Amino acid sequence: MSCCGQITTIRPPIEMSSQSDVLKGPDHIHVSKFYKEAKNGKFISYITENVRTLYQTFREGAYSSNNGPCLGWRETLTSPYQWINYDEALLRAKNFGAGMIALGARPKQLIGIYSQNRPEWILYEQGCYSFSLVVVPLYDTLGPEACAFIMRQTEMSLVVVEDDAKALMLLDKAPPTLKIIVSIKPIRQHTLERARSRGIQIFSFIDVEKLGAKGNHPEVPPVSEDLCTVCYTSGTTGNPKGVMLTHGNVVAGVCAVILQMGEHRIRAGDVMISFLPLAHMFERCCENGIYYVGGCVGFYSGDIKELTNDLKMLKPTVMPAVPRLLNRVYDKIQNEIASSAIKRTLFNMALKAKEKELSRGIMRRNGCWDKLVFKKVHQAFGGNLRLMVVGSAPLAGNVLTFMRCALGCLVLEGYGQTECTGAISLTVQGDYVPNHVGPPVSCNAVKLVDVPEMEYFASQNTGEVCVRGSNVFHGYYKDPEKTAEAVDSEGWH
């Protein structure tokens, strides 16, 4: 039954039994095979000399796409996606950035945002980059006290919020430095009065755009060494730590992943679903990669329960994902077949046949087993996926193999950290063995360091994972002590 339908074969681009090069020396430092200079201890920082900041990557995408669609959203759950193109996004972002300047913001200043994923998040982000402002995301799981700490530590004077509830939460914890809140959605009169009593002005997002459009503020583009973001990690104890990442850090991370994907890389015409939090670097890197190549991003409706509805309407080709979501899909399928011996038998036969195809490098979703057993699964993801990248936590091998079989698309798994701008390693296309996270990407090197008290020894291929490269952060914001603990004199984190 597996012989019908057009067949696409994906061959590994490197030798699977030796996926990284090891530098000479006692430390057994592993580097990427996808960058020829890696053997000389060098790391990729960019692909094109004149595209080295996130200000430049977005403009490169506008050119590559020929001013194609850029940001998409739905007004209601029954409406289709509507889009603004790159030129409109750039103009609105510049106007918003100019509006922040008109309100008193200055280059290198830290500007907060507290919002779910939506087009305005990107307009704010690119608006910041247009004037060398620094992006500081706030998010729900930090909690009110941590958000208050971040506002105090960064001496935040301006923050963008999504709605009235988020504005109220920040007002309750606002430090004396906070002077301006910009809200994407309407604010209640009660909240406006409360802000006024605290000496805080509230503006609408649209009004800040209009203010910027009236002024004559020339852009102040950043350079690659400039701070792009301070991304706070919640941690398990104490106050959150602000990870300082430059434009060069993020561009290096994005370019390394694009380089490793080879002919399967993201490209103009790709459509990505945005639902993982933009406050985290995994999603930020994925989206900035899409903008770099001239693809477009459709934002989910804001309710994770309606994600399938959004996927069916958007029909994305690219999707970042996390194990929690994929585990739910897998468990749902298992529950559906548990009560029927016939369904179970068919499912197991289909999975076995597809696994056999995978072992031969065959990747498709138009075979007989796809139509008979897996059609509902790939249609639930929009029916058009060609690439899924999984991160944030380990994915069980059986779930990963199931997703590869059911979706009939390339599913890669990565390992990363905020301090390393997202990806540290990524599985290679054509490698269908689960339960590992692939070789180092070309922007960093990886080594293991002994941890004797835990009986981890590098000589036994166990130890603390240490990373050095062009993606490694520039320290924790206003915390030299923790920075010294996290990065040694040779740049290893």
Coordinates of C-alpha atoms in Angstrom, one line a residue:
M1 CA 0.0 0.0 0.0
S2 CA 2.9 2.4 0.5
C3 CA 3.9 2.5 -3.2
C4 CA 1.3 5.0 -4.4
G5 CA 1.8 8.7 -4.6
Q6 CA 4.8 10.9 -5.6
I7 CA 7.9 10.2 -3.6
T8 CA 10.4 12.8 -2.2
T9 CA 13.7 11.5 -0.9
I10 CA 15.7 13.4 1.7
R11 CA 19.4 12.4 1.9
P12 CA 21.6 13.4 4.8
P13 CA 24.1 16.1 3.8
I14 CA 26.8 14.8 6.1
E15 CA 27.9 11.5 7.4
M16 CA 25.4 10.4 10.1
S17 CA 28.0 8.4 12.1
S18 CA 30.2 11.5 12.5
Q19 CA 28.0 14.7 12.6
S20 CA 30.5 17.2 14.0
D21 CA 34.2 17.8 13.7
V22 CA 36.4 17.7 16.8
L23 CA 39.1 20.3 17.1
K24 CA 42.7 19.2 18.0
G25 CA 43.5 19.5 21.7
P26 CA 42.6 18.0 25.0
D27 CA 39.2 19.6 25.4
H28 CA 37.4 17.6 22.5
I29 CA 35.7 20.7 21.2
H30 CA 32.9 19.9 18.7
V31 CA 32.1 22.2 15.8
S32 CA 29.8 22.2 12.9
K33 CA 30.5 20.5 9.6
F34 CA 28.3 23.0 7.7
Y35 CA 30.9 25.8 7.9
K36 CA 34.3 25.2 6.4
E37 CA 36.0 27.7 8.8
A38 CA 34.7 25.9 11.9
K39 CA 37.7 23.6 11.8
N40 CA 39.9 26.7 12.3
G41 CA 38.0 27.7 15.4
K42 CA 35.9 30.4 13.6
F43 CA 32.1 30.8 13.8
I44 CA 29.6 32.1 11.3
S45 CA 28.3 35.6 12.2
Y46 CA 26.3 36.5 9.0
I47 CA 25.6 35.2 5.5
T48 CA 25.8 38.5 3.7
E49 CA 28.2 41.3 4.7
N50 CA 25.7 44.0 4.5
V51 CA 23.0 42.2 6.5
R52 CA 24.2 42.0 10.1
T53 CA 21.4 43.5 12.2
L54 CA 17.7 42.8 12.6
Y55 CA 17.1 46.2 11.1
Q56 CA 18.8 45.0 8.0
T57 CA 17.3 41.5 7.9
F58 CA 13.8 42.9 7.7
R59 CA 14.6 45.2 4.8
E60 CA 16.4 42.3 3.1
G61 CA 13.2 40.3 3.4
A62 CA 11.2 43.2 1.9
Y63 CA 13.5 43.1 -1.1
S64 CA 13.6 39.3 -1.4
S65 CA 9.8 39.0 -1.3
N66 CA 9.3 41.9 -3.8
N67 CA 7.2 43.7 -1.1
G68 CA 5.2 40.5 -0.4
P69 CA 2.8 39.8 2.4
C70 CA 4.5 40.1 5.8
L71 CA 2.1 40.2 8.9
G72 CA -1.2 38.4 9.0
W73 CA -4.1 38.2 11.5
R74 CA -7.8 37.4 11.9
E75 CA -10.3 39.8 13.3
T76 CA -12.6 36.9 14.4
L77 CA -12.5 33.1 14.5
T78 CA -14.7 32.9 11.4
S79 CA -12.8 35.5 9.3
P80 CA -9.9 34.8 6.9
Y81 CA -6.4 36.1 7.5
Q82 CA -5.8 39.6 6.3
W83 CA -2.3 40.9 5.6
I84 CA -0.1 43.9 5.4
N85 CA 2.9 43.8 3.1
Y86 CA 6.6 44.5 4.0
D87 CA 6.6 48.2 2.9
E88 CA 3.5 49.0 5.0
A89 CA 5.0 47.1 8.0
L90 CA 8.3 49.1 7.6
L91 CA 6.4 52.4 7.3
R92 CA 4.2 51.7 10.4
A93 CA 7.2 50.4 12.4
K94 CA 9.2 53.6 11.5
N95 CA 6.3 55.8 12.5
F96 CA 5.8 54.0 15.8
G97 CA 9.6 54.2 16.5
A98 CA 9.5 57.9 15.6
G99 CA 6.5 58.3 17.9
M100 CA 8.4 56.8 20.8
I101 CA 11.3 59.3 20.1
A102 CA 8.8 62.1 20.1
L103 CA 7.6 61.0 23.5
G104 CA 11.2 61.2 24.8
A105 CA 12.8 57.8 24.1
R106 CA 16.5 57.9 23.0
P107 CA 18.8 55.5 21.2
K108 CA 20.1 52.6 23.4
Q109 CA 17.2 53.1 25.9
L110 CA 15.3 50.0 27.1
I111 CA 11.7 49.9 26.0
G112 CA 9.3 47.3 27.4
I113 CA 6.5 45.3 25.8
Y114 CA 3.9 43.2 27.6
S115 CA 1.6 41.5 25.0
Q116 CA 0.7 38.3 23.4
N117 CA 1.9 37.6 19.8
R118 CA 0.2 40.0 17.4
P119 CA 1.3 42.2 14.4
E120 CA 1.9 45.2 16.7
W121 CA 4.6 43.2 18.6
I122 CA 6.6 43.2 15.4
L123 CA 5.8 46.8 14.5
Y124 CA 7.1 47.7 18.0
E125 CA 10.2 45.5 17.6
Q126 CA 11.1 47.0 14.3
G127 CA 10.2 50.4 15.5
C128 CA 12.7 50.0 18.3
Y129 CA 15.4 48.8 15.8
S130 CA 14.8 51.8 13.5
F131 CA 16.0 54.1 16.3
S132 CA 18.5 51.7 18.1
L133 CA 16.2 51.2 21.0
V134 CA 16.4 47.9 23.0
V135 CA 13.5 45.4 23.3
V136 CA 12.6 44.2 26.7
P137 CA 9.7 41.6 26.8
L138 CA 7.5 41.1 29.8
Y139 CA 5.3 38.0 30.1
D140 CA 2.6 36.5 32.4
T141 CA 4.7 33.6 33.8
L142 CA 7.2 36.0 35.2
G143 CA 4.6 37.2 37.6
P144 CA 3.8 40.7 38.9
E145 CA 6.8 41.0 41.3
A146 CA 9.3 39.9 38.6
C147 CA 7.8 42.4 36.1
A148 CA 8.2 45.1 38.8
F149 CA 11.8 44.1 39.4
I150 CA 12.5 44.3 35.6
M151 CA 11.0 47.7 35.3
R152 CA 13.0 48.9 38.3
Q153 CA 16.3 47.4 37.1
T154 CA 16.0 48.7 33.6
E155 CA 14.7 52.1 34.8
M156 CA 11.9 51.6 32.2
S157 CA 10.1 54.8 31.3
L158 CA 8.0 53.5 28.4
V159 CA 6.2 50.2 28.0
V160 CA 3.9 48.9 25.4
V161 CA 1.0 46.8 26.6
E162 CA -1.7 44.8 24.9
D163 CA -4.8 45.7 26.9
D164 CA -6.4 47.3 29.9
A165 CA -5.7 44.3 32.2
K166 CA -1.9 44.4 31.5
A167 CA -1.8 48.2 31.9
L168 CA -3.5 47.8 35.3
M169 CA -1.1 45.2 36.5
L170 CA 1.9 47.3 35.6
L171 CA 0.3 50.4 37.2
D172 CA 0.0 48.5 40.5
K173 CA 3.8 47.8 40.4
A174 CA 5.1 50.8 38.5
P175 CA 8.4 52.3 39.6
P176 CA 8.9 56.1 39.7
T177 CA 10.7 55.9 36.3
L178 CA 7.6 54.7 34.4
K179 CA 6.1 57.7 32.6
I180 CA 4.4 56.4 29.5
I181 CA 2.2 53.3 28.7
V182 CA 1.2 52.7 25.1
S183 CA -1.8 50.4 24.8
I184 CA -2.7 48.4 21.7
K185 CA -6.3 47.9 22.7
P186 CA -8.7 50.5 24.2
I187 CA -8.2 51.5 27.9
R188 CA -11.0 52.1 30.4
Q189 CA -11.6 55.5 31.8
H190 CA -10.9 54.2 35.3
T191 CA -7.5 53.0 34.3
L192 CA -6.7 56.3 32.6
E193 CA -7.6 58.2 35.8
R194 CA -5.5 55.8 37.9
A195 CA -2.5 56.3 35.6
R196 CA -3.0 60.1 35.7
S197 CA -3.0 60.0 39.5
R198 CA 0.4 58.3 39.4
G199 CA 1.8 60.8 36.9
I200 CA 1.7 58.2 34.0
Q201 CA 0.4 59.1 30.6
I202 CA -1.4 56.5 28.5
F203 CA -1.4 56.6 24.7
S204 CA -3.0 54.3 22.1
F205 CA -0.6 52.5 19.7
I206 CA -2.3 54.1 16.7
D207 CA -1.8 57.6 18.2
V208 CA 1.9 57.0 18.7
E209 CA 2.1 55.9 15.1
K210 CA 0.3 59.1 14.0
L211 CA 2.6 61.2 16.2
G212 CA 5.7 59.7 14.6
A213 CA 4.3 60.2 11.1
K214 CA 3.9 63.9 11.8
G215 CA 7.5 64.4 13.0
N216 CA 10.7 64.5 11.1
H217 CA 12.8 62.0 12.9
P218 CA 15.6 60.5 10.9
E219 CA 16.2 56.8 11.6
V220 CA 19.1 55.8 13.8
P221 CA 20.0 52.2 12.6
P222 CA 21.9 50.0 15.0
V223 CA 25.2 48.3 14.3
S224 CA 25.8 44.6 14.9
E225 CA 27.6 45.2 18.3
D226 CA 24.6 47.2 19.6
L227 CA 22.2 45.6 22.1
C228 CA 19.1 44.3 20.4
T229 CA 17.3 42.9 23.4
V230 CA 17.5 42.2 27.1
C231 CA 15.6 39.0 27.6
Y232 CA 14.8 38.1 31.2
T233 CA 14.8 34.4 32.2
S234 CA 12.5 33.5 35.1
G235 CA 14.8 31.0 36.7
T236 CA 13.7 28.9 39.7
T237 CA 14.8 31.2 42.6
G238 CA 15.5 34.8 43.1
N239 CA 15.1 37.7 40.7
P240 CA 15.0 37.0 36.9
K241 CA 18.3 37.6 35.0
G242 CA 18.4 39.9 32.0
V243 CA 20.3 38.2 29.2
M244 CA 21.9 40.9 27.0
L245 CA 21.9 39.9 23.3
T246 CA 23.3 42.1 20.5
H247 CA 22.0 42.3 16.9
G248 CA 25.1 40.3 15.9
N249 CA 24.2 37.5 18.4
V250 CA 20.7 37.0 16.9
V251 CA 21.8 37.3 13.3
A252 CA 24.5 34.7 13.9
G253 CA 22.0 32.3 15.4
V254 CA 19.5 32.8 12.6
C255 CA 22.1 32.4 9.9
A256 CA 23.6 29.3 11.4
V257 CA 20.2 27.5 11.3
I258 CA 19.5 28.7 7.7
L259 CA 22.9 27.5 6.6
Q260 CA 22.5 24.0 8.2
M261 CA 19.1 23.5 6.5
G262 CA 20.6 23.7 3.1
E263 CA 18.1 23.2 0.3
H264 CA 15.3 22.8 2.9
R265 CA 15.9 26.2 4.4
I266 CA 13.2 28.8 4.9
R267 CA 12.6 31.0 1.9
A268 CA 10.4 33.7 0.4
G269 CA 6.9 32.3 0.0
D270 CA 7.0 30.4 3.3
V271 CA 4.1 31.0 5.7
M272 CA 4.8 30.6 9.5
I273 CA 2.3 30.4 12.3
S274 CA 3.1 32.5 15.3
F275 CA 1.8 31.1 18.6
L276 CA 4.8 30.4 20.9
P277 CA 5.6 33.4 23.0
L278 CA 7.6 36.2 21.3
A279 CA 8.9 37.0 24.8
H280 CA 11.2 33.9 24.4
M281 CA 14.2 33.7 22.0
F282 CA 13.1 30.5 20.3
E283 CA 10.1 32.2 18.7
R284 CA 11.9 35.5 18.2
C285 CA 14.7 33.8 16.2
C286 CA 12.2 31.8 14.1
E287 CA 10.2 34.9 13.2
N288 CA 13.3 37.0 12.5
G289 CA 14.5 34.2 10.2
I290 CA 11.3 34.2 8.3
Y291 CA 11.4 38.0 7.9
Y292 CA 15.1 37.7 6.7
V293 CA 14.2 35.5 3.8
G294 CA 11.0 37.4 2.9
G295 CA 8.4 34.9 4.2
C296 CA 5.3 35.9 6.1
V297 CA 4.0 35.3 9.6
G298 CA 0.3 34.7 10.5
F299 CA -0.5 35.3 14.2
Y300 CA -2.8 32.9 16.1
S301 CA -6.1 34.3 17.5
G302 CA -4.7 34.5 21.0
D303 CA -6.5 31.4 22.3
I304 CA -4.5 28.2 22.2
K305 CA -7.7 26.2 22.2
E306 CA -8.4 27.7 18.8
L307 CA -5.0 26.9 17.4
T308 CA -6.3 24.1 15.1
N309 CA -8.8 26.6 13.7
D310 CA -6.1 29.1 13.0
L311 CA -3.8 26.4 11.4
K312 CA -6.6 25.3 9.1
M313 CA -7.3 28.8 7.9
L314 CA -3.6 29.9 7.6
K315 CA -2.2 26.6 6.1
P316 CA 1.4 27.4 7.2
T317 CA 4.4 25.8 5.6
V318 CA 6.6 26.4 8.6
M319 CA 5.8 25.8 12.3
P320 CA 7.9 26.1 15.5
A321 CA 6.5 23.7 18.1
V322 CA 7.1 22.5 21.6
P323 CA 6.7 19.0 23.0
R324 CA 3.7 19.9 25.2
L325 CA 1.6 20.5 22.0
L326 CA 2.8 17.5 20.1
N327 CA 2.3 15.2 23.1
R328 CA -1.3 16.3 23.3
V329 CA -1.8 15.5 19.6
Y330 CA -0.2 12.1 20.1
D331 CA -2.2 11.3 23.2
K332 CA -5.4 12.3 21.5
I333 CA -4.7 9.8 18.6
Q334 CA -3.8 7.1 21.1
N335 CA -7.1 7.6 23.0
E336 CA -9.1 7.5 19.7
I337 CA -7.7 4.1 18.7
A338 CA -7.7 2.6 22.1
S339 CA -11.3 1.4 21.9
S340 CA -11.1 -0.2 18.5
A341 CA -8.9 -3.2 17.6
I342 CA -9.4 -2.5 13.9
K343 CA -8.3 1.2 14.3
R344 CA -5.3 0.1 16.4
T345 CA -4.2 -2.5 13.9
L346 CA -4.5 -0.1 10.9
F347 CA -2.7 2.6 12.9
N348 CA 0.2 0.3 13.8
M349 CA 0.4 -1.1 10.2
A350 CA 0.5 2.5 8.8
L351 CA 3.1 3.7 11.3
K352 CA 5.3 0.7 10.6
A353 CA 5.1 1.2 6.8
K354 CA 5.8 4.9 7.2
E355 CA 8.8 4.2 9.5
K356 CA 10.2 1.9 6.9
E357 CA 9.9 4.7 4.3
L358 CA 11.6 7.1 6.7
S359 CA 14.5 4.7 7.1
R360 CA 14.9 5.0 3.3
G361 CA 14.8 8.8 3.4
I362 CA 11.2 9.0 1.9
M363 CA 9.2 12.0 3.1
R364 CA 5.7 12.4 1.9
R365 CA 2.0 12.8 2.8
N366 CA 0.3 11.5 -0.4
G367 CA 0.8 7.8 0.0
C368 CA -2.1 5.3 0.6
W369 CA -1.4 5.1 4.4
D370 CA -1.4 8.9 4.5
K371 CA -4.8 9.1 2.9
L372 CA -6.2 6.2 5.0
V373 CA -4.8 6.9 8.4
F374 CA -2.8 10.1 8.8
K375 CA -4.9 12.6 6.7
K376 CA -6.8 14.0 9.7
V377 CA -3.5 14.7 11.5
H378 CA -1.7 16.7 8.8
Q379 CA -5.0 18.5 7.9
A380 CA -5.3 19.6 11.6
F381 CA -1.9 21.4 11.1
G382 CA -3.3 23.0 7.9
G383 CA -2.2 20.3 5.4
N384 CA 0.7 22.3 4.0
L385 CA 3.6 21.9 6.4
R386 CA 7.0 21.3 5.0
L387 CA 9.1 22.1 8.0
M388 CA 8.6 21.9 11.8
V389 CA 11.2 22.8 14.3
V390 CA 10.8 21.5 17.9
G391 CA 12.5 23.1 20.9
S392 CA 12.2 24.2 24.6
A393 CA 12.2 20.7 26.0
P394 CA 13.1 17.1 25.0
L395 CA 10.6 15.4 22.8
A396 CA 10.0 11.6 23.4
G397 CA 11.4 9.5 20.5
N398 CA 8.1 7.8 19.8
V399 CA 6.2 11.1 19.5
L400 CA 8.9 12.6 17.2
T401 CA 8.8 9.5 14.9
F402 CA 5.0 9.6 14.9
M403 CA 4.9 13.3 13.9
R404 CA 7.4 12.7 11.1
C405 CA 5.3 9.8 9.8
A406 CA 1.9 11.6 10.3
L407 CA 2.8 15.0 9.0
G408 CA 5.0 13.8 6.1
C409 CA 7.3 16.8 6.5
L410 CA 10.8 17.6 7.9
V411 CA 10.7 17.7 11.7
L412 CA 13.9 18.9 13.3
E413 CA 14.7 19.0 17.0
G414 CA 16.9 21.6 18.5
Y415 CA 18.6 22.4 21.8
G416 CA 19.2 25.9 23.0
Q417 CA 19.4 28.5 25.7
T418 CA 18.4 32.2 26.0
E419 CA 22.1 32.9 26.7
C420 CA 23.0 31.4 23.4
T421 CA 20.3 33.2 21.4
G422 CA 18.2 30.2 20.8
A423 CA 19.8 27.2 19.0
I424 CA 23.0 25.5 20.2
S425 CA 22.5 22.3 18.2
L426 CA 20.0 21.1 15.6
T427 CA 19.2 17.7 14.1
V428 CA 20.2 17.2 10.5
Q429 CA 17.7 16.7 7.7
G430 CA 17.7 13.0 6.7
D431 CA 18.6 11.8 10.2
Y432 CA 15.5 10.0 11.5
V433 CA 17.0 8.5 14.6
P434 CA 15.2 10.1 17.6
N435 CA 16.4 11.0 21.2
H436 CA 19.2 13.4 20.3
V437 CA 19.4 17.0 19.4
G438 CA 21.9 16.9 16.6
P439 CA 25.4 18.5 16.1
P440 CA 26.4 22.1 17.0
V441 CA 25.2 24.8 14.6
S442 CA 27.9 26.8 12.9
C443 CA 27.8 29.9 15.1
N444 CA 29.1 28.0 18.2
A445 CA 31.4 25.2 19.5
V446 CA 30.4 22.8 22.2
K447 CA 32.4 20.9 24.8
L448 CA 31.8 18.8 27.9
V449 CA 33.3 19.7 31.2
D450 CA 33.7 17.3 34.2
V451 CA 31.3 17.6 37.1
P452 CA 33.0 15.2 39.6
E453 CA 30.5 15.7 42.4
M454 CA 27.8 14.3 40.1
E455 CA 30.1 11.7 38.6
Y456 CA 30.0 13.3 35.1
F457 CA 33.2 13.0 33.2
A458 CA 33.9 14.3 29.7
S459 CA 36.0 11.2 29.0
Q460 CA 32.8 9.2 29.3
N461 CA 30.8 11.6 27.1
T462 CA 29.0 13.0 30.0
G463 CA 29.4 16.4 31.7
E464 CA 28.3 20.0 31.7
V465 CA 27.6 21.4 28.3
C466 CA 29.6 24.5 27.6
V467 CA 29.2 26.8 24.6
R468 CA 31.4 29.4 22.9
G469 CA 30.6 31.3 19.8
S470 CA 29.1 34.4 18.0
N471 CA 25.7 33.6 19.5
V472 CA 26.8 33.7 23.1
F473 CA 25.3 36.5 25.2
H474 CA 27.2 39.6 26.5
G475 CA 26.4 39.1 30.1
Y476 CA 23.5 39.6 32.5
Y477 CA 22.1 43.2 32.7
K478 CA 23.6 45.1 35.7
D479 CA 24.8 41.8 37.2
P480 CA 28.6 41.4 36.7
E481 CA 28.8 38.8 39.5
K482 CA 26.4 36.4 37.9
T483 CA 28.0 37.1 34.5
A484 CA 31.4 36.1 35.8
E485 CA 29.9 32.9 37.1
A486 CA 28.3 32.1 33.7
V487 CA 31.1 33.0 31.3
D488 CA 34.8 32.2 31.8
S489 CA 37.8 34.2 30.6
E490 CA 37.9 32.3 27.3
G491 CA 34.2 33.1 26.5
W492 CA 32.8 29.6 27.4
H493 CA 29.3 29.7 28.8

